[in-house]
Every structure is written in C-alpha cells, then in structure tokens.
Coordinates of C-alpha atoms in Angstrom, one line a residue:
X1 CA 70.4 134.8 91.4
X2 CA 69.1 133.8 95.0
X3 CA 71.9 131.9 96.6
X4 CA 69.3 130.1 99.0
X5 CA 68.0 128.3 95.5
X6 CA 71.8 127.9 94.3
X7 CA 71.6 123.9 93.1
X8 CA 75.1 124.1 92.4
X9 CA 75.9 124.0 97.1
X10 CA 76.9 120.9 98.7
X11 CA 73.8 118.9 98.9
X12 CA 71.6 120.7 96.2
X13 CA 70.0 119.1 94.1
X14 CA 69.0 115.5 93.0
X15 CA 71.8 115.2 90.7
X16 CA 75.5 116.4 91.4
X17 CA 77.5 116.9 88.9
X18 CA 79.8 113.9 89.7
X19 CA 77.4 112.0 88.4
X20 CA 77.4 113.6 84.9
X21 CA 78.8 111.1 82.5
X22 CA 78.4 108.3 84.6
X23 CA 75.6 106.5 82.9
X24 CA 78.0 104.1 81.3
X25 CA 79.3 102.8 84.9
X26 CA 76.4 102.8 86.4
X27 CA 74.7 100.5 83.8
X28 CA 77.8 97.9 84.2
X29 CA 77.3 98.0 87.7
X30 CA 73.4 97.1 87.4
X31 CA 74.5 94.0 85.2
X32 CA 77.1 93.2 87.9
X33 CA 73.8 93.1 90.8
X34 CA 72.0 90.9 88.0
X35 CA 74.6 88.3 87.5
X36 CA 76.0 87.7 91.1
X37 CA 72.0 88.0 92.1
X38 CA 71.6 85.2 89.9
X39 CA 74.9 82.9 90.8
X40 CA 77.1 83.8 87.5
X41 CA 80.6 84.4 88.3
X42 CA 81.8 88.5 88.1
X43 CA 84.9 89.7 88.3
X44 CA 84.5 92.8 91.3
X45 CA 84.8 96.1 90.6
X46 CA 87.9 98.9 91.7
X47 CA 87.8 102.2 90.1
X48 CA 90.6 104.6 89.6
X49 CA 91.3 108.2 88.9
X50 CA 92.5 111.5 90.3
X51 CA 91.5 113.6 93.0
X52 CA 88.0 115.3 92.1
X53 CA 86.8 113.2 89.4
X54 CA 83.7 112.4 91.2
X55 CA 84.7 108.5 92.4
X56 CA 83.9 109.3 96.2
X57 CA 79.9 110.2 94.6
X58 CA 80.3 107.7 92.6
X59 CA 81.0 104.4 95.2
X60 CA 78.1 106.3 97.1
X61 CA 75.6 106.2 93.9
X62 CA 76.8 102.1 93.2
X63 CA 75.8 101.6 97.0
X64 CA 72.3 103.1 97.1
X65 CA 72.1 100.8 93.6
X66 CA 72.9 97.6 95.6
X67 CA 69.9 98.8 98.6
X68 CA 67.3 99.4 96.5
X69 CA 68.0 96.0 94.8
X70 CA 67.7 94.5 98.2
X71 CA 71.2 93.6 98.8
X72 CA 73.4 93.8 101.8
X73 CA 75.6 96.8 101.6
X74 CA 78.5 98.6 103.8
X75 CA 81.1 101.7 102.9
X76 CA 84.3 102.1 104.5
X77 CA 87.4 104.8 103.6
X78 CA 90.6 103.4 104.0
X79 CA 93.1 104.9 105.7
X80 CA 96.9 105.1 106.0
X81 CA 98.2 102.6 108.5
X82 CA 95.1 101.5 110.1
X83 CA 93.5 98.2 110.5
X84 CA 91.1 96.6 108.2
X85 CA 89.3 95.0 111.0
X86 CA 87.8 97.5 112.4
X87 CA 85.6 99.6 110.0
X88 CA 85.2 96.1 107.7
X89 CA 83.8 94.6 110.8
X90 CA 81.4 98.3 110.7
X91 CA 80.3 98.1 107.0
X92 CA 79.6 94.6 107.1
X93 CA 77.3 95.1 110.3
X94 CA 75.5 97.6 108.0
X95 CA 75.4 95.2 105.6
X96 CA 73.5 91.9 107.5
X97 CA 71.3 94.8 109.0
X98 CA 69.8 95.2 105.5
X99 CA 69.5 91.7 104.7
X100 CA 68.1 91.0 108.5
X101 CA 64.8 93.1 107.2
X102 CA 64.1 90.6 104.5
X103 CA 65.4 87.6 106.4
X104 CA 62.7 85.4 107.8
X105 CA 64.9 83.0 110.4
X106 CA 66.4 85.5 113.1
X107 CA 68.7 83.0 114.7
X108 CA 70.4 82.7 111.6
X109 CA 71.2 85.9 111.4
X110 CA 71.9 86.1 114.5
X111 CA 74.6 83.3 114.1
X112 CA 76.2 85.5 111.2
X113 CA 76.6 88.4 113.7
X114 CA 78.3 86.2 115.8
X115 CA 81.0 85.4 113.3
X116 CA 81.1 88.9 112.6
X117 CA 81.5 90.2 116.5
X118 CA 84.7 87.6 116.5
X119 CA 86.1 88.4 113.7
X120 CA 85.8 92.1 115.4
X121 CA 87.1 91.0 118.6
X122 CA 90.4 90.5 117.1
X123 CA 91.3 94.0 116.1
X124 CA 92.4 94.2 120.0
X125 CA 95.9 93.5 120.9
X126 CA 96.2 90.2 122.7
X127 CA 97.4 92.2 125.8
X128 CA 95.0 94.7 125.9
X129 CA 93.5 95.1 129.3
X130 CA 90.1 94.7 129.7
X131 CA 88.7 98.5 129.9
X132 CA 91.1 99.3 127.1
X133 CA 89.4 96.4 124.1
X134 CA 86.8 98.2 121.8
X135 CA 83.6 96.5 121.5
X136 CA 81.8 96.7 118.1
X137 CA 78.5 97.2 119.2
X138 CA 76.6 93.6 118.2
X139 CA 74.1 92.2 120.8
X140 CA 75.0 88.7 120.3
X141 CA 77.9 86.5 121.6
X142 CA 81.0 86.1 119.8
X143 CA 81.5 82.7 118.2
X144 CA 84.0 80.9 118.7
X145 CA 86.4 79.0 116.2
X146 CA 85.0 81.1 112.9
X147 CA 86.8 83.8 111.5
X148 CA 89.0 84.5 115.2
X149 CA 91.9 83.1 114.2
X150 CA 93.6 86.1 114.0
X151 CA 95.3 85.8 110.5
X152 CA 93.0 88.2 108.5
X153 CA 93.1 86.2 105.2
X154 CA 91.7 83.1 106.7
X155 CA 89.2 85.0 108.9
X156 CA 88.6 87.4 106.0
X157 CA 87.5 84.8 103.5
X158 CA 85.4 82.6 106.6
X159 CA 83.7 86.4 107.4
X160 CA 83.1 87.0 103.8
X161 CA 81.6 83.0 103.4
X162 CA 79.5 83.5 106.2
X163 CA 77.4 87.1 104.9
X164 CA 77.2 86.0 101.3
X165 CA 75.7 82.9 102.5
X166 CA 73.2 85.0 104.7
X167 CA 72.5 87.1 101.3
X168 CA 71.6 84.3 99.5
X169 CA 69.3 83.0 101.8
X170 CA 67.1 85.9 100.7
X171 CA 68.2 85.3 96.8
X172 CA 70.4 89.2 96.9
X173 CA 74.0 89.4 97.4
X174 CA 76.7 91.8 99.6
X175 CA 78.5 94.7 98.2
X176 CA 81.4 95.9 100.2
X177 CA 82.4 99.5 99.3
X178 CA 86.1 100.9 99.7
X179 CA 86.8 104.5 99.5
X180 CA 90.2 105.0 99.5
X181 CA 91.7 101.5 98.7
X182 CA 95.1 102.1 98.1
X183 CA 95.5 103.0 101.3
X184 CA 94.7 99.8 103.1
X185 CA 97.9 98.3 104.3
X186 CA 99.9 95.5 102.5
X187 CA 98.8 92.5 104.6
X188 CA 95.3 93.4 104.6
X189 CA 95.4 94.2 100.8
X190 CA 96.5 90.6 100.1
X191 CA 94.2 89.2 102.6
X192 CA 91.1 91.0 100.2
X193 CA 92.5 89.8 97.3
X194 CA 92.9 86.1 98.7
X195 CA 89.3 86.8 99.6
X196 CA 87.8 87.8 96.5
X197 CA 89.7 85.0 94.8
X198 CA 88.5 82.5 97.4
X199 CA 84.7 83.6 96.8
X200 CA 84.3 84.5 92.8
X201 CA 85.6 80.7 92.7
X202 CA 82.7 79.4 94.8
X203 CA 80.3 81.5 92.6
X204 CA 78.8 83.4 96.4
X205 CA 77.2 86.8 95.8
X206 CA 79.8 89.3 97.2
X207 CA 81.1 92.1 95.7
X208 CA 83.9 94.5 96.6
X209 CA 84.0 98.0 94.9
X210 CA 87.0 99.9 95.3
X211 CA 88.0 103.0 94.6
X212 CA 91.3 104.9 94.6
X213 CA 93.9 107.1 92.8
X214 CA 95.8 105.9 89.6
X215 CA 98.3 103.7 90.8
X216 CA 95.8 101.2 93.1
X217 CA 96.2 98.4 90.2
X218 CA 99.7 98.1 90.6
X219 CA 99.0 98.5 94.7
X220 CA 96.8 95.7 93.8
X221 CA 98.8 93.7 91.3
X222 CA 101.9 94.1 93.5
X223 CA 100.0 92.3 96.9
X224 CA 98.9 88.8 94.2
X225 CA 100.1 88.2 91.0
X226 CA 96.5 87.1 90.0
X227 CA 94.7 90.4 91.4
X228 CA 93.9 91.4 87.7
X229 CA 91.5 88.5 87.3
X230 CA 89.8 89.3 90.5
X231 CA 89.2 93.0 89.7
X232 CA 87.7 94.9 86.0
X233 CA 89.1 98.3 86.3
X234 CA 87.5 101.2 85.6
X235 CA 89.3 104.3 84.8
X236 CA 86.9 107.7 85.7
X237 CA 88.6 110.4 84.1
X238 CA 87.0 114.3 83.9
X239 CA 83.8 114.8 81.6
X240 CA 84.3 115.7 78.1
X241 CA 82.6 119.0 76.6
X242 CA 79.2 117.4 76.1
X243 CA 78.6 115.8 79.9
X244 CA 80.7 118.8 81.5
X245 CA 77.6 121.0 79.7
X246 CA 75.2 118.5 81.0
X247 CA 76.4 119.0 84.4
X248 CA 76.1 122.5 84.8
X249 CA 72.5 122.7 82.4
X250 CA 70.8 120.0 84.7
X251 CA 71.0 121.8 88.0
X252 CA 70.3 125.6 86.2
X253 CA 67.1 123.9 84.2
X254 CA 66.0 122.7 87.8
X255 CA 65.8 126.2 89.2
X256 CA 64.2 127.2 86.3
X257 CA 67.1 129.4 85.3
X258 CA 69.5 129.6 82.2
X259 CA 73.2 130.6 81.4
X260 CA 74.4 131.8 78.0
X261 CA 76.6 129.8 75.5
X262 CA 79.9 132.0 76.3
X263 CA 79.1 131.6 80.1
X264 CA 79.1 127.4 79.4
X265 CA 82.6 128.2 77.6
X266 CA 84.3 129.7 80.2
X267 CA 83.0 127.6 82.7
X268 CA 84.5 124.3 81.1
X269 CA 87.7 126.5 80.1
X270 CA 88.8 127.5 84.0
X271 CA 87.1 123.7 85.1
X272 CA 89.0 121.3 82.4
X273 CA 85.8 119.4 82.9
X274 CA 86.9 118.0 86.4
X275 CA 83.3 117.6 88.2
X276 CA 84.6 118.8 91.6
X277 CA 85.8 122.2 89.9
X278 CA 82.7 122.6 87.5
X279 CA 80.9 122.6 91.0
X280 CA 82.9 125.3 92.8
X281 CA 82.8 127.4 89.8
X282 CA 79.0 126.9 89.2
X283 CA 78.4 127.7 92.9
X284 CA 80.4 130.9 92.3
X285 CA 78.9 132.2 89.2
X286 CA 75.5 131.5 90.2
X287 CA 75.9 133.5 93.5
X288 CA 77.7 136.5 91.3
X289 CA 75.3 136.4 88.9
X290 CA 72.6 139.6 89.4
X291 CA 70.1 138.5 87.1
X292 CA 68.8 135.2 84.6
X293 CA 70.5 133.7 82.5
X294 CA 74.3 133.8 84.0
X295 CA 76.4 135.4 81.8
X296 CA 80.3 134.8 80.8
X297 CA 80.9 138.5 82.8
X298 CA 79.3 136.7 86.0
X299 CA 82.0 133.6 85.3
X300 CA 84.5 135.9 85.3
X301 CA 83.4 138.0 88.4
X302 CA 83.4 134.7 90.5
X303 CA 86.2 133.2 89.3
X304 CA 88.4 134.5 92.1
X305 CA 86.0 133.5 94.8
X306 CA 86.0 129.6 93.5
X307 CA 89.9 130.1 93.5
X308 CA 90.2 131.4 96.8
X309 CA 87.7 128.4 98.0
X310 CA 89.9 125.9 96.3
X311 CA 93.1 127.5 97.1
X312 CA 91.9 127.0 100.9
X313 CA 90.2 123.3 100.8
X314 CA 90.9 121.9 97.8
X315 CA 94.7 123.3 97.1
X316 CA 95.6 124.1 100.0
X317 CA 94.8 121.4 102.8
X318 CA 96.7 119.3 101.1
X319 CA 99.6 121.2 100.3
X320 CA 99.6 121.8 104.4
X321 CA 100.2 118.5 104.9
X322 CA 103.5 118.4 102.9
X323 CA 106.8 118.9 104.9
X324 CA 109.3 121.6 103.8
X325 CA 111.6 118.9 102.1
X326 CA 108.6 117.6 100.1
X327 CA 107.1 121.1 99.6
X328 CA 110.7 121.8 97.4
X329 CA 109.7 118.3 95.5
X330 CA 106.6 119.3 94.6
X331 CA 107.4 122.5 93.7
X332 CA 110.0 121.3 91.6
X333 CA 107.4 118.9 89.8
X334 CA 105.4 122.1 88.8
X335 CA 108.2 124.0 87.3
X336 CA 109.6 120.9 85.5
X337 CA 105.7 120.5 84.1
X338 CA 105.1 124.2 83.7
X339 CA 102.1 123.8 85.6
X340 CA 100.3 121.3 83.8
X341 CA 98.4 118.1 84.3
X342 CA 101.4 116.2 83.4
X343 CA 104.0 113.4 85.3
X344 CA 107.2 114.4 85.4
X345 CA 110.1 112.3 85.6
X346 CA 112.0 111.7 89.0
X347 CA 115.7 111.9 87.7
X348 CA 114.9 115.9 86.5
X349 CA 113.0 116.4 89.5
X350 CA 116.6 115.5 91.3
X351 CA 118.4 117.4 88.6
X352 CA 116.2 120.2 89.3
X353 CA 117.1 120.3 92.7
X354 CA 120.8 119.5 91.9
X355 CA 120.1 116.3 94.1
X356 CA 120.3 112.7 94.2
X357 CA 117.7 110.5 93.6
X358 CA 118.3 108.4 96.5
X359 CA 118.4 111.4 98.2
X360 CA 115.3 112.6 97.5
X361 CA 113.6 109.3 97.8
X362 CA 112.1 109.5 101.0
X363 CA 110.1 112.7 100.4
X364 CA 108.6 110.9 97.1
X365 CA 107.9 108.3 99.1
X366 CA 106.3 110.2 101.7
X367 CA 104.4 112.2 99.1
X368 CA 102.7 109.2 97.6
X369 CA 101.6 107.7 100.6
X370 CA 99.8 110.9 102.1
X371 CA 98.1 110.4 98.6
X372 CA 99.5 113.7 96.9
X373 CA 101.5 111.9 93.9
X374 CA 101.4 108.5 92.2
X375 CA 103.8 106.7 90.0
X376 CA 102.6 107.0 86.8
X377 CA 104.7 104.4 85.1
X378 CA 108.3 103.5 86.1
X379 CA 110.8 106.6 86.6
X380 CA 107.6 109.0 86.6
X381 CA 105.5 111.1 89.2
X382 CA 102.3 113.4 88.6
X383 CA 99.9 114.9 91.1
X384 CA 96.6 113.0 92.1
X385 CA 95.3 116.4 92.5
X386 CA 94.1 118.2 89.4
X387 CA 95.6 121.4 88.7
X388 CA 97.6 121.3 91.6
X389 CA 101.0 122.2 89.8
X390 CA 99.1 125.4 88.8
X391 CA 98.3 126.0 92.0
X392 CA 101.8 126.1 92.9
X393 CA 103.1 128.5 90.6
X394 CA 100.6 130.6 91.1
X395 CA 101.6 131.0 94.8
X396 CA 104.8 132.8 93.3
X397 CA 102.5 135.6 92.1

C-alpha cells in the first residue's frame, strides 16, 4: 500500500480514530452549548481516563464544537507545579478574540481585555524587576481594581464574570478547555472550583472542560467538598469491538482500500481497542502491506515495527522519566499484575520488594505526580498508561 496515502499517519484523515465511539459525548456536549447558550443552569464537564484513550482529541473536537457555534473558546495543558495565571490568562485571550469578531461595541471589549491583562499582570512576583515581568501580549491598559488582587479565587471568578458577560452580549457563551487537569496545583484547583460554583449559580454562560487521568475526581473532590455538583464526569474508556472496527474501516474505505476479517481480528487483539494503539498498528500494517485488502499476515509483519515505535514514544519516554528507586516500584507492580491492565495493591508492592510501605512512599508519590500511576481506590495503584506493565516484562526478554 502507498505509505504517502497511509490515512492511518498523524494528521491523515478527516476522522482519527480517537474519535471512534465518541458520538455519545459529543452529542451531550452540543446539548451542554444549547442550554448555557440559552441561560439554563449546566453542570461543566471533566473527563477522565487513561493514557491513550483518545481524551487529548477529544477536548480538541468539544472546542472546535464551541467555534463553530460562535462561542468564545481557549485550550490550555496543565502542568506540574506551574501557575494557572499564565496560560488561563492565554486561552481566555483566545477566547474574547472569537467573541470580538461578532461583537459590535469595541470599547467593551476592549474593557474586558483590560481585566484580563491585570489579572495577567499578577503572575509576576511582586519583586520582579522591571525587564524580568512577562507581558501577555494585550494592546490595552491594565485595569485597575478588577481581578488584580492577587488571590486567584477572587480574581478567578471577577475574570471569569467579566468574559461570560462579554459572551452574552453576543447571545454565545465561553468554554475553557483543560488538558491535563489534575495537574493544576492545589490552590489554583480550588480557586476553579470556587469559580465554577460562583458562575453556574449566576446562570452566566461559561463552561470549563477538563480532562485528566482516573483519579482527577478525587483531585477534584479533595480541593471542595461540593466539586461533584459543579462537574458531570465522564468516564472515556477504550472502544469496544464494534467502534474499534469502525475506526480502522473509516480511514481504509477513505483510501478506497480494504482489509480482511482475520486482519480486523488481530488488529483489535494486539490494540485492546485503545484508539492510540489501533492507530500505531494501523499505520504499521498499512505500510507492510504489499497489496489490497491488508491481510492478517501484513498485521503480523508490522507488529514489531508499532512495538518498537511505542516501545520508544509511547513506553518508553515515560518510563525514562522514572528514577531507579521508582523504576523497581514499577517493576514490581508488573510482576505482582503479571502484566496486565490491572491495580495492584501497595502493601504487596512493599512485600514484593521486602520493604516498608512508608518506605516506599515517596517513589509512589513521585510516580503519581509525573502522571505514571493513579490511586485506584484506597490501598491500590495501576498504571495510567495502557499496557505499560507488559511493556515492562517484556524488557526481561
């Protein structure tokens, strides 16, 4: 098959396969545009799941939603010990520049930016000299007195007041996007939920969508006890047998091409329906295969080259970030799960290692805030990464 035609590469096709299966969210989401559009209170949205699940794809899909509805829209990834202020203050800029096209009174707009470059401002140290203070890039004076208080929840929900007001001038709303969201730090976690809470009492058209790995509704739950009325969780799990199909048939009928029943088999057997590994194998068999359709002998002939591509970026870059101490607790979770997809608990990972738990509590620790394992329930661990524990074991061989 030509490789230059392959729809299964990054950026091929009008459909990845993240998006298989989805149809269900993405409706929700369109009623969630509708009812803040229109005033009605709505709970915003967080979604959860593992690594490679498709939820990065997804959050982008849910924002070109809110665009072509006309709404005000920014994306931000969280990260580990960094500020809120900073890339907020970015997607929300992103966000009144979509709603400034359809807005017909510049100086109000112009007033919102102002909030916005304050609220901005802030992320500097007070003792920052003068050439070391980042400037966000907005042409307009900072205001004074509105959202530059420096305490992010007050300025959070004032910020937040100010844009969804600006929306509804035009009769849309604001979605604010948030890759990543268990990463945001504790302060500025409770700030967002004091935020949301502050706003889906008023009835003003803003939305946050989060996104993040299994455990972010107890990140969430853990910063305000009321943070499960503010949020309606949505788990995104792989695609069963029937959408995992469907996301390797959509791109192959594009091309014009076909693959054979055994060939499908195989393909959801070495994927487990996980979109991110139906893609790398996909990509692989379609380059392996010599002629149409692609058979279940081209699945197996390319089934080493999407390993060694996973092993390297999917498996690997992750496992490079571990330290030798949390390299032994993770190995120790795949031989205690015999390489499945499966938590295991954290008193046999320390009788594994003929440890201590407290011992052996900073590693954990360590490994679940570089976003490699979660706490599935109380006294349990599992890998955010699919497959990961097999991985592992299969460095032994």
């Amino acid at each position: 098959m030509d490789p230059v035609r392959n729809p299964f590469a990054p950026g091929a096709g009008q459909r990845p396969p993240e998006l298989a299966g989805r149809e269900k969210e993405l409706k929700a989401f369109e009623v969630v545009l509708e009812r803040v559009a229109r005033g009605r209170p709505e709970r915003s949205l967080v979604l959860t799941g593992l690594r490679g699940v498709g939820k990065t794809v997804l959050l982008g899909e849910l924002r070109s939603m809110a665009v072509r509805r006309g709404w005000g829209a920014g994306k931000i990834e969280a990260r580990p010990d960094a500020d809120l202020r900073r890339p907020l203050s970015a997607a929300l800029h992103r966000a009144v520049r979509d709603l400034a096209v359809r807005h017909r009174a510049p100086d109000r707009v112009e007033s919102v930016l102002g909030v916005l470059k304050a609220f901005a401002l802030k992320a500097n140290p007070d003792n920052a000299k003068l050439r070391e203070r980042w400037q966000p890039g907005i042409d307009v004076p900072a205001t004074q007195g509105r959202a530059d208080s420096g305490d992010i929840e007050i300025d959070l929900v004032e910020l937040f007041t100010e844009v969804a007001e600006l929306a509804q001038d035009v009769g849309t709303g604001v979605a604010v996007l948030i890759d990543e969201m268990q990463d945001i730090n504790p302060d500025d976690i409770s700030a967002l939920c004091a935020a949301c809470h502050e706003l889906s009492q008023s009835g003003a058209p803003l939305v946050v969508v989060g996104a993040g790995l299994p455990h972010l509704p107890a990140v969430l739950s853990a910063s305000k006890s009321y943070s499960e009325r503010l949020f309606r969780y949505v788990r995104i799990d792989r695609l069963d047998r029937r959408d995992a199909d469907q996301a390797v048939l959509a791109p192959v009928d594009r091309e014009e091409a076909g693959i054979t029943p055994e060939a499908l088999d195989a393909l959801f057997e070495r994927s487990g329906g996980y979109p991110y590994f139906i893609q790398a194998y996909g990509k692989a068999a379609w380059d392996a295969a010599p002629d149409d359709p692609i058979t279940v002998e081209d699945v197996a002939v390319a089934a080493p080259e999407a390993e060694a591509e996973l092993a390297v970026g999917f498996f690997g870059s992750r496992y490079e970030r571990a330290t030798p101490a949390e390299r032994e607790y993770l190995r120790a979770m795949a031989e205690l799960t015999e390489g499945k997809d499966e938590g295991a608990g954290t008193s046999d990972v320390a009788v594994y290692l003929g440890r201590k738990p407290s011992s052996l509590s900073p590693a954990r620790d360590s490994l679940i805030k570089k976003g490699l394992i979660y706490s599935a329930e109380r006294g349990r661990i599992a890998f955010t990464v699919p497959h990961f524990g097999r991985y592992l074991l299969g460095m032994d061989e």
